[in-house]
Amino acid sequence: MKHKKFMILAFCLLLFAGNVFSQQINFDSFKRDDVNAFDRLIMNPYSKPLDYAGTATTGLALLLPAILLAAPSKDYWKIGIEYAETFALAYGVKELCKFCINRARPYMYFYGAPENKILEGDWNKSFFSGHTTLSFAAAGFTSFLFCKYFSDSPWKIPVIVSSFTLASITAGLRLASGNHFMTDVICGAVIGTGIGILVPFLNSLWIKPSYKSEKVQVTGSPMGFVIQAKF
């Protein structure tokens, strides 16, 4: 019973603290002239439809690697693990930067900033764009492995162009929705693309199986270890 009372009290304190914090935000302190000249070129107020659209295109971008199902089925597990590594690294890096670097989102410089995002504390997590990072990571990953598996395919250029076009649309929507500055999406695009290409490249440097039996195979790579078992 004491634990329940303590949890209820803690929850109430958190709600109170969140409300006090949100009330202490001085919107008059957010002046566009304080933003660097480059980022000031494209600043937009918040748009809920465009925000949701950017999330939708990110979801589509994350499905891009499904095209790699055309690769040999024996490599599905390897591709799947590499994509999981790519996603985890891209997500982890952007979350770490958002935690360490506080930057107000563009919509804070306009009237009508979304109250729910302010209450959630999302208003100062502009750098860098997570949606853009994940979209470009998926684009880089898909493009790199498609070229690796289908080096002679006439679909190489269409796959690369369509992958990065979708990621660029996501970046544009994050700008248009007032969630990010130009430098946020540029950094997200560069870092995401780098991770998307680097992870499968490092995993291409496979080490020969360190242990192998009829049912179990343990393989090492620069990104970690993979255990493959047959039942």
PDB file of C-alpha atoms in Angstrom:
ATOM      1  CA  MET A   1       0.000   0.000   0.000  1.00  0.00           C
ATOM      2  CA  LYS A   2       2.852   2.345   0.865  1.00  0.00           C
ATOM      3  CA  HIS A   3       4.437   1.684  -2.524  1.00  0.00           C
ATOM      4  CA  LYS A   4       1.189   2.587  -4.288  1.00  0.00           C
ATOM      5  CA  LYS A   5       0.913   5.852  -2.361  1.00  0.00           C
ATOM      6  CA  PHE A   6       4.509   6.681  -3.198  1.00  0.00           C
ATOM      7  CA  MET A   7       3.951   5.979  -6.916  1.00  0.00           C
ATOM      8  CA  ILE A   8       0.820   8.161  -6.969  1.00  0.00           C
ATOM      9  CA  LEU A   9       2.692  10.980  -5.217  1.00  0.00           C
ATOM     10  CA  ALA A  10       5.638  10.683  -7.613  1.00  0.00           C
ATOM     11  CA  PHE A  11       3.298  10.724 -10.600  1.00  0.00           C
ATOM     12  CA  CYS A  12       1.562  13.867  -9.330  1.00  0.00           C
ATOM     13  CA  LEU A  13       4.919  15.564  -8.772  1.00  0.00           C
ATOM     14  CA  LEU A  14       5.982  14.745 -12.317  1.00  0.00           C
ATOM     15  CA  LEU A  15       2.762  16.206 -13.718  1.00  0.00           C
ATOM     16  CA  PHE A  16       3.184  19.305 -11.580  1.00  0.00           C
ATOM     17  CA  ALA A  17       6.802  19.715 -12.613  1.00  0.00           C
ATOM     18  CA  GLY A  18       5.879  19.333 -16.275  1.00  0.00           C
ATOM     19  CA  ASN A  19       3.162  21.985 -16.000  1.00  0.00           C
ATOM     20  CA  VAL A  20       5.434  24.390 -14.116  1.00  0.00           C
ATOM     21  CA  PHE A  21       8.164  23.868 -16.707  1.00  0.00           C
ATOM     22  CA  SER A  22       5.815  24.535 -19.588  1.00  0.00           C
ATOM     23  CA  GLN A  23       4.485  27.664 -17.883  1.00  0.00           C
ATOM     24  CA  GLN A  24       7.993  28.997 -17.388  1.00  0.00           C
ATOM     25  CA  ILE A  25       8.735  29.000 -21.105  1.00  0.00           C
ATOM     26  CA  ASN A  26       9.034  32.572 -22.249  1.00  0.00           C
ATOM     27  CA  PHE A  27       7.941  32.656 -25.877  1.00  0.00           C
ATOM     28  CA  ASP A  28       9.104  36.232 -26.210  1.00  0.00           C
ATOM     29  CA  SER A  29      12.668  34.969 -25.860  1.00  0.00           C
ATOM     30  CA  PHE A  30      12.415  33.054 -29.130  1.00  0.00           C
ATOM     31  CA  LYS A  31      13.471  35.630 -31.714  1.00  0.00           C
ATOM     32  CA  ARG A  32      14.186  34.670 -35.315  1.00  0.00           C
ATOM     33  CA  ASP A  33      17.135  37.044 -35.435  1.00  0.00           C
ATOM     34  CA  ASP A  34      18.871  34.789 -32.911  1.00  0.00           C
ATOM     35  CA  VAL A  35      18.817  31.922 -35.430  1.00  0.00           C
ATOM     36  CA  ASN A  36      21.834  31.688 -37.737  1.00  0.00           C
ATOM     37  CA  ALA A  37      21.390  33.175 -41.215  1.00  0.00           C
ATOM     38  CA  PHE A  38      21.448  29.809 -43.000  1.00  0.00           C
ATOM     39  CA  ASP A  39      18.735  28.192 -40.882  1.00  0.00           C
ATOM     40  CA  ARG A  40      16.722  31.380 -40.952  1.00  0.00           C
ATOM     41  CA  LEU A  41      16.213  30.923 -44.707  1.00  0.00           C
ATOM     42  CA  ILE A  42      13.664  28.142 -44.111  1.00  0.00           C
ATOM     43  CA  MET A  43      11.654  28.377 -40.913  1.00  0.00           C
ATOM     44  CA  ASN A  44       8.022  27.333 -40.694  1.00  0.00           C
ATOM     45  CA  PRO A  45       5.250  27.289 -38.080  1.00  0.00           C
ATOM     46  CA  TYR A  46       3.924  23.949 -36.922  1.00  0.00           C
ATOM     47  CA  SER A  47       1.714  21.943 -39.275  1.00  0.00           C
ATOM     48  CA  LYS A  48       0.088  18.804 -37.900  1.00  0.00           C
ATOM     49  CA  PRO A  49      -0.834  17.314 -41.327  1.00  0.00           C
ATOM     50  CA  LEU A  50       2.717  17.769 -42.618  1.00  0.00           C
ATOM     51  CA  ASP A  51       4.102  16.368 -39.358  1.00  0.00           C
ATOM     52  CA  TYR A  52       2.025  13.205 -39.813  1.00  0.00           C
ATOM     53  CA  ALA A  53       2.957  13.048 -43.500  1.00  0.00           C
ATOM     54  CA  GLY A  54       6.647  13.089 -42.581  1.00  0.00           C
ATOM     55  CA  THR A  55       6.098  10.229 -40.160  1.00  0.00           C
ATOM     56  CA  ALA A  56       4.266   8.287 -42.882  1.00  0.00           C
ATOM     57  CA  THR A  57       7.078   8.719 -45.427  1.00  0.00           C
ATOM     58  CA  THR A  58       9.572   7.638 -42.772  1.00  0.00           C
ATOM     59  CA  GLY A  59       7.569   4.445 -42.299  1.00  0.00           C
ATOM     60  CA  LEU A  60       7.602   3.844 -46.054  1.00  0.00           C
ATOM     61  CA  ALA A  61      11.352   4.490 -46.175  1.00  0.00           C
ATOM     62  CA  LEU A  62      11.946   1.927 -43.439  1.00  0.00           C
ATOM     63  CA  LEU A  63      10.161  -0.657 -45.610  1.00  0.00           C
ATOM     64  CA  LEU A  64      12.525  -0.067 -48.541  1.00  0.00           C
ATOM     65  CA  PRO A  65      14.850  -2.990 -47.664  1.00  0.00           C
ATOM     66  CA  ALA A  66      11.946  -5.321 -48.494  1.00  0.00           C
ATOM     67  CA  ILE A  67      13.167  -5.070 -52.087  1.00  0.00           C
ATOM     68  CA  LEU A  68      16.164  -7.130 -50.964  1.00  0.00           C
ATOM     69  CA  LEU A  69      13.882 -10.142 -50.730  1.00  0.00           C
ATOM     70  CA  ALA A  70      14.962 -10.624 -54.331  1.00  0.00           C
ATOM     71  CA  ALA A  71      18.386 -11.622 -52.956  1.00  0.00           C
ATOM     72  CA  PRO A  72      19.209 -15.315 -52.381  1.00  0.00           C
ATOM     73  CA  SER A  73      17.041 -16.693 -49.571  1.00  0.00           C
ATOM     74  CA  LYS A  74      20.092 -18.099 -47.778  1.00  0.00           C
ATOM     75  CA  ASP A  75      21.173 -14.509 -47.075  1.00  0.00           C
ATOM     76  CA  TYR A  76      17.887 -13.346 -45.563  1.00  0.00           C
ATOM     77  CA  TRP A  77      19.090 -13.838 -41.983  1.00  0.00           C
ATOM     78  CA  LYS A  78      22.304 -11.909 -42.692  1.00  0.00           C
ATOM     79  CA  ILE A  79      20.466  -9.027 -44.364  1.00  0.00           C
ATOM     80  CA  GLY A  80      17.941  -8.937 -41.544  1.00  0.00           C
ATOM     81  CA  ILE A  81      20.617  -8.758 -38.856  1.00  0.00           C
ATOM     82  CA  GLU A  82      22.507  -6.063 -40.736  1.00  0.00           C
ATOM     83  CA  TYR A  83      19.354  -3.996 -41.093  1.00  0.00           C
ATOM     84  CA  ALA A  84      18.613  -4.378 -37.384  1.00  0.00           C
ATOM     85  CA  GLU A  85      22.148  -3.167 -36.643  1.00  0.00           C
ATOM     86  CA  THR A  86      21.685  -0.231 -39.017  1.00  0.00           C
ATOM     87  CA  PHE A  87      18.390   0.807 -37.459  1.00  0.00           C
ATOM     88  CA  ALA A  88      19.674   0.416 -33.891  1.00  0.00           C
ATOM     89  CA  LEU A  89      22.818   2.460 -34.579  1.00  0.00           C
ATOM     90  CA  ALA A  90      20.964   5.235 -36.426  1.00  0.00           C
ATOM     91  CA  TYR A  91      18.292   5.438 -33.730  1.00  0.00           C
ATOM     92  CA  GLY A  92      20.828   5.349 -30.909  1.00  0.00           C
ATOM     93  CA  VAL A  93      23.030   8.078 -32.393  1.00  0.00           C
ATOM     94  CA  LYS A  94      20.139  10.483 -32.984  1.00  0.00           C
ATOM     95  CA  GLU A  95      18.715   9.861 -29.501  1.00  0.00           C
ATOM     96  CA  LEU A  96      22.123  10.488 -27.921  1.00  0.00           C
ATOM     97  CA  CYS A  97      22.496  13.784 -29.783  1.00  0.00           C
ATOM     98  CA  LYS A  98      18.985  14.908 -28.849  1.00  0.00           C
ATOM     99  CA  PHE A  99      19.746  14.103 -25.220  1.00  0.00           C
ATOM    100  CA  CYS A 100      23.062  15.984 -25.209  1.00  0.00           C
ATOM    101  CA  ILE A 101      22.114  18.946 -27.413  1.00  0.00           C
ATOM    102  CA  ASN A 102      19.102  21.096 -26.593  1.00  0.00           C
ATOM    103  CA  ARG A 103      17.865  23.123 -29.535  1.00  0.00           C
ATOM    104  CA  ALA A 104      14.419  24.680 -29.823  1.00  0.00           C
ATOM    105  CA  ARG A 105      12.408  23.597 -32.829  1.00  0.00           C
ATOM    106  CA  PRO A 106      11.484  26.191 -35.484  1.00  0.00           C
ATOM    107  CA  TYR A 107       7.820  26.208 -34.483  1.00  0.00           C
ATOM    108  CA  MET A 108       8.798  27.802 -31.161  1.00  0.00           C
ATOM    109  CA  TYR A 109       9.524  31.015 -33.077  1.00  0.00           C
ATOM    110  CA  PHE A 110       5.937  31.233 -34.348  1.00  0.00           C
ATOM    111  CA  TYR A 111       2.538  31.732 -32.844  1.00  0.00           C
ATOM    112  CA  GLY A 112       0.544  28.515 -32.351  1.00  0.00           C
ATOM    113  CA  ALA A 113       3.278  26.138 -31.169  1.00  0.00           C
ATOM    114  CA  PRO A 114       1.766  22.716 -30.305  1.00  0.00           C
ATOM    115  CA  GLU A 115       1.030  22.564 -26.587  1.00  0.00           C
ATOM    116  CA  ASN A 116       1.187  18.765 -26.414  1.00  0.00           C
ATOM    117  CA  LYS A 117       4.762  18.715 -27.718  1.00  0.00           C
ATOM    118  CA  ILE A 118       5.748  21.441 -25.301  1.00  0.00           C
ATOM    119  CA  LEU A 119       4.282  19.496 -22.382  1.00  0.00           C
ATOM    120  CA  GLU A 120       6.113  16.368 -23.547  1.00  0.00           C
ATOM    121  CA  GLY A 121       9.399  18.276 -23.663  1.00  0.00           C
ATOM    122  CA  ASP A 122       9.820  17.615 -27.375  1.00  0.00           C
ATOM    123  CA  TRP A 123      10.092  21.300 -28.244  1.00  0.00           C
ATOM    124  CA  ASN A 124      13.857  21.492 -27.618  1.00  0.00           C
ATOM    125  CA  LYS A 125      14.910  18.306 -29.447  1.00  0.00           C
ATOM    126  CA  SER A 126      15.419  19.750 -32.879  1.00  0.00           C
ATOM    127  CA  PHE A 127      19.009  18.631 -33.466  1.00  0.00           C
ATOM    128  CA  PHE A 128      19.214  16.525 -35.380  1.00  0.00           C
ATOM    129  CA  SER A 129      16.275  15.142 -37.368  1.00  0.00           C
ATOM    130  CA  GLY A 130      15.515  11.562 -36.360  1.00  0.00           C
ATOM    131  CA  HIS A 131      12.983  10.992 -39.148  1.00  0.00           C
ATOM    132  CA  THR A 132      15.541  12.141 -41.707  1.00  0.00           C
ATOM    133  CA  THR A 133      18.305  10.037 -40.170  1.00  0.00           C
ATOM    134  CA  LEU A 134      16.269   6.822 -40.240  1.00  0.00           C
ATOM    135  CA  SER A 135      14.974   7.472 -43.772  1.00  0.00           C
ATOM    136  CA  PHE A 136      18.440   8.077 -45.213  1.00  0.00           C
ATOM    137  CA  ALA A 137      19.870   5.136 -43.271  1.00  0.00           C
ATOM    138  CA  ALA A 138      17.285   2.883 -44.925  1.00  0.00           C
ATOM    139  CA  ALA A 139      18.027   4.456 -48.326  1.00  0.00           C
ATOM    140  CA  GLY A 140      21.785   3.988 -47.961  1.00  0.00           C
ATOM    141  CA  PHE A 141      21.380   0.422 -46.714  1.00  0.00           C
ATOM    142  CA  THR A 142      19.007  -0.552 -49.529  1.00  0.00           C
ATOM    143  CA  SER A 143      21.112   1.089 -52.236  1.00  0.00           C
ATOM    144  CA  PHE A 144      24.388  -0.430 -51.045  1.00  0.00           C
ATOM    145  CA  LEU A 145      23.107  -3.992 -50.768  1.00  0.00           C
ATOM    146  CA  PHE A 146      21.070  -3.827 -53.988  1.00  0.00           C
ATOM    147  CA  CYS A 147      24.209  -2.811 -55.883  1.00  0.00           C
ATOM    148  CA  LYS A 148      26.120  -5.575 -54.119  1.00  0.00           C
ATOM    149  CA  TYR A 149      23.662  -8.353 -54.953  1.00  0.00           C
ATOM    150  CA  PHE A 150      22.561  -7.065 -58.354  1.00  0.00           C
ATOM    151  CA  SER A 151      25.602  -5.276 -59.719  1.00  0.00           C
ATOM    152  CA  ASP A 152      24.543  -5.847 -63.335  1.00  0.00           C
ATOM    153  CA  SER A 153      20.880  -5.004 -62.846  1.00  0.00           C
ATOM    154  CA  PRO A 154      19.388  -2.144 -64.891  1.00  0.00           C
ATOM    155  CA  TRP A 155      17.291  -1.334 -61.809  1.00  0.00           C
ATOM    156  CA  LYS A 156      20.281  -0.087 -59.801  1.00  0.00           C
ATOM    157  CA  ILE A 157      19.834   3.574 -60.662  1.00  0.00           C
ATOM    158  CA  PRO A 158      16.020   3.548 -60.236  1.00  0.00           C
ATOM    159  CA  VAL A 159      16.366   1.886 -56.821  1.00  0.00           C
ATOM    160  CA  ILE A 160      18.996   4.373 -55.651  1.00  0.00           C
ATOM    161  CA  VAL A 161      17.114   7.398 -56.985  1.00  0.00           C
ATOM    162  CA  SER A 162      13.732   6.330 -55.609  1.00  0.00           C
ATOM    163  CA  SER A 163      15.228   5.433 -52.202  1.00  0.00           C
ATOM    164  CA  PHE A 164      16.944   8.774 -51.726  1.00  0.00           C
ATOM    165  CA  THR A 165      14.018  10.674 -53.240  1.00  0.00           C
ATOM    166  CA  LEU A 166      11.689   9.236 -50.596  1.00  0.00           C
ATOM    167  CA  ALA A 167      14.212  10.094 -47.883  1.00  0.00           C
ATOM    168  CA  SER A 168      14.522  13.632 -49.280  1.00  0.00           C
ATOM    169  CA  ILE A 169      10.736  14.021 -49.237  1.00  0.00           C
ATOM    170  CA  THR A 170      10.819  13.088 -45.553  1.00  0.00           C
ATOM    171  CA  ALA A 171      13.479  15.730 -44.928  1.00  0.00           C
ATOM    172  CA  GLY A 172      11.418  18.311 -46.807  1.00  0.00           C
ATOM    173  CA  LEU A 173       8.313  17.496 -44.791  1.00  0.00           C
ATOM    174  CA  ARG A 174      10.234  17.845 -41.537  1.00  0.00           C
ATOM    175  CA  LEU A 175      11.233  21.334 -42.667  1.00  0.00           C
ATOM    176  CA  ALA A 176       7.762  22.253 -43.922  1.00  0.00           C
ATOM    177  CA  SER A 177       6.063  21.012 -40.737  1.00  0.00           C
ATOM    178  CA  GLY A 178       8.141  23.368 -38.587  1.00  0.00           C
ATOM    179  CA  ASN A 179       9.880  20.555 -36.727  1.00  0.00           C
ATOM    180  CA  HIS A 180      13.416  21.133 -37.983  1.00  0.00           C
ATOM    181  CA  PHE A 181      15.951  23.563 -39.382  1.00  0.00           C
ATOM    182  CA  MET A 182      18.034  23.014 -42.505  1.00  0.00           C
ATOM    183  CA  THR A 183      21.107  22.012 -40.491  1.00  0.00           C
ATOM    184  CA  ASP A 184      19.004  19.433 -38.608  1.00  0.00           C
ATOM    185  CA  VAL A 185      17.940  17.608 -41.759  1.00  0.00           C
ATOM    186  CA  ILE A 186      21.324  17.968 -43.488  1.00  0.00           C
ATOM    187  CA  CYS A 187      23.107  16.398 -40.509  1.00  0.00           C
ATOM    188  CA  GLY A 188      20.458  13.691 -40.331  1.00  0.00           C
ATOM    189  CA  ALA A 189      20.850  12.934 -44.044  1.00  0.00           C
ATOM    190  CA  VAL A 190      24.652  12.723 -43.881  1.00  0.00           C
ATOM    191  CA  ILE A 191      24.786  10.647 -40.697  1.00  0.00           C
ATOM    192  CA  GLY A 192      21.922   8.388 -41.774  1.00  0.00           C
ATOM    193  CA  THR A 193      23.440   7.707 -45.187  1.00  0.00           C
ATOM    194  CA  GLY A 194      26.832   7.046 -43.625  1.00  0.00           C
ATOM    195  CA  ILE A 195      25.411   4.521 -41.170  1.00  0.00           C
ATOM    196  CA  GLY A 196      23.274   2.874 -43.864  1.00  0.00           C
ATOM    197  CA  ILE A 197      26.333   2.234 -46.017  1.00  0.00           C
ATOM    198  CA  LEU A 198      28.948   1.668 -43.318  1.00  0.00           C
ATOM    199  CA  VAL A 199      27.137  -1.107 -41.440  1.00  0.00           C
ATOM    200  CA  PRO A 200      26.649  -3.489 -44.412  1.00  0.00           C
ATOM    201  CA  PHE A 201      30.130  -2.605 -45.684  1.00  0.00           C
ATOM    202  CA  LEU A 202      31.755  -3.608 -42.397  1.00  0.00           C
ATOM    203  CA  ASN A 203      29.626  -6.723 -42.298  1.00  0.00           C
ATOM    204  CA  SER A 204      30.898  -7.633 -45.758  1.00  0.00           C
ATOM    205  CA  LEU A 205      34.273  -8.233 -44.094  1.00  0.00           C
ATOM    206  CA  TRP A 206      33.039 -11.523 -42.707  1.00  0.00           C
ATOM    207  CA  ILE A 207      35.419 -13.663 -40.724  1.00  0.00           C
ATOM    208  CA  LYS A 208      35.320 -17.384 -41.396  1.00  0.00           C
ATOM    209  CA  PRO A 209      33.119 -19.356 -38.974  1.00  0.00           C
ATOM    210  CA  SER A 210      34.889 -19.669 -35.650  1.00  0.00           C
ATOM    211  CA  TYR A 211      32.760 -22.667 -34.720  1.00  0.00           C
ATOM    212  CA  LYS A 212      30.730 -24.940 -36.928  1.00  0.00           C
ATOM    213  CA  SER A 213      28.851 -28.162 -36.433  1.00  0.00           C
ATOM    214  CA  GLU A 214      25.957 -29.864 -38.170  1.00  0.00           C
ATOM    215  CA  LYS A 215      23.412 -27.837 -36.200  1.00  0.00           C
ATOM    216  CA  VAL A 216      25.198 -24.744 -34.914  1.00  0.00           C
ATOM    217  CA  GLN A 217      27.391 -22.182 -36.640  1.00  0.00           C
ATOM    218  CA  VAL A 218      28.968 -19.171 -34.904  1.00  0.00           C
ATOM    219  CA  THR A 219      30.274 -16.460 -37.209  1.00  0.00           C
ATOM    220  CA  GLY A 220      32.106 -13.281 -36.266  1.00  0.00           C
ATOM    221  CA  SER A 221      32.216  -9.958 -38.072  1.00  0.00           C
ATOM    222  CA  PRO A 222      33.449  -6.434 -37.309  1.00  0.00           C
ATOM    223  CA  MET A 223      29.912  -5.609 -36.082  1.00  0.00           C
ATOM    224  CA  GLY A 224      29.519  -8.561 -33.721  1.00  0.00           C
ATOM    225  CA  PHE A 225      28.654 -12.255 -33.737  1.00  0.00           C
ATOM    226  CA  VAL A 226      25.900 -14.276 -35.352  1.00  0.00           C
ATOM    227  CA  ILE A 227      24.720 -17.664 -34.112  1.00  0.00           C
ATOM    228  CA  GLN A 228      22.891 -19.792 -36.649  1.00  0.00           C
ATOM    229  CA  ALA A 229      21.158 -22.944 -35.432  1.00  0.00           C
ATOM    230  CA  LYS A 230      19.297 -25.706 -37.280  1.00  0.00           C
ATOM    231  CA  PHE A 231      16.558 -27.739 -35.614  1.00  0.00           C
TER     232      PHE A 231
END
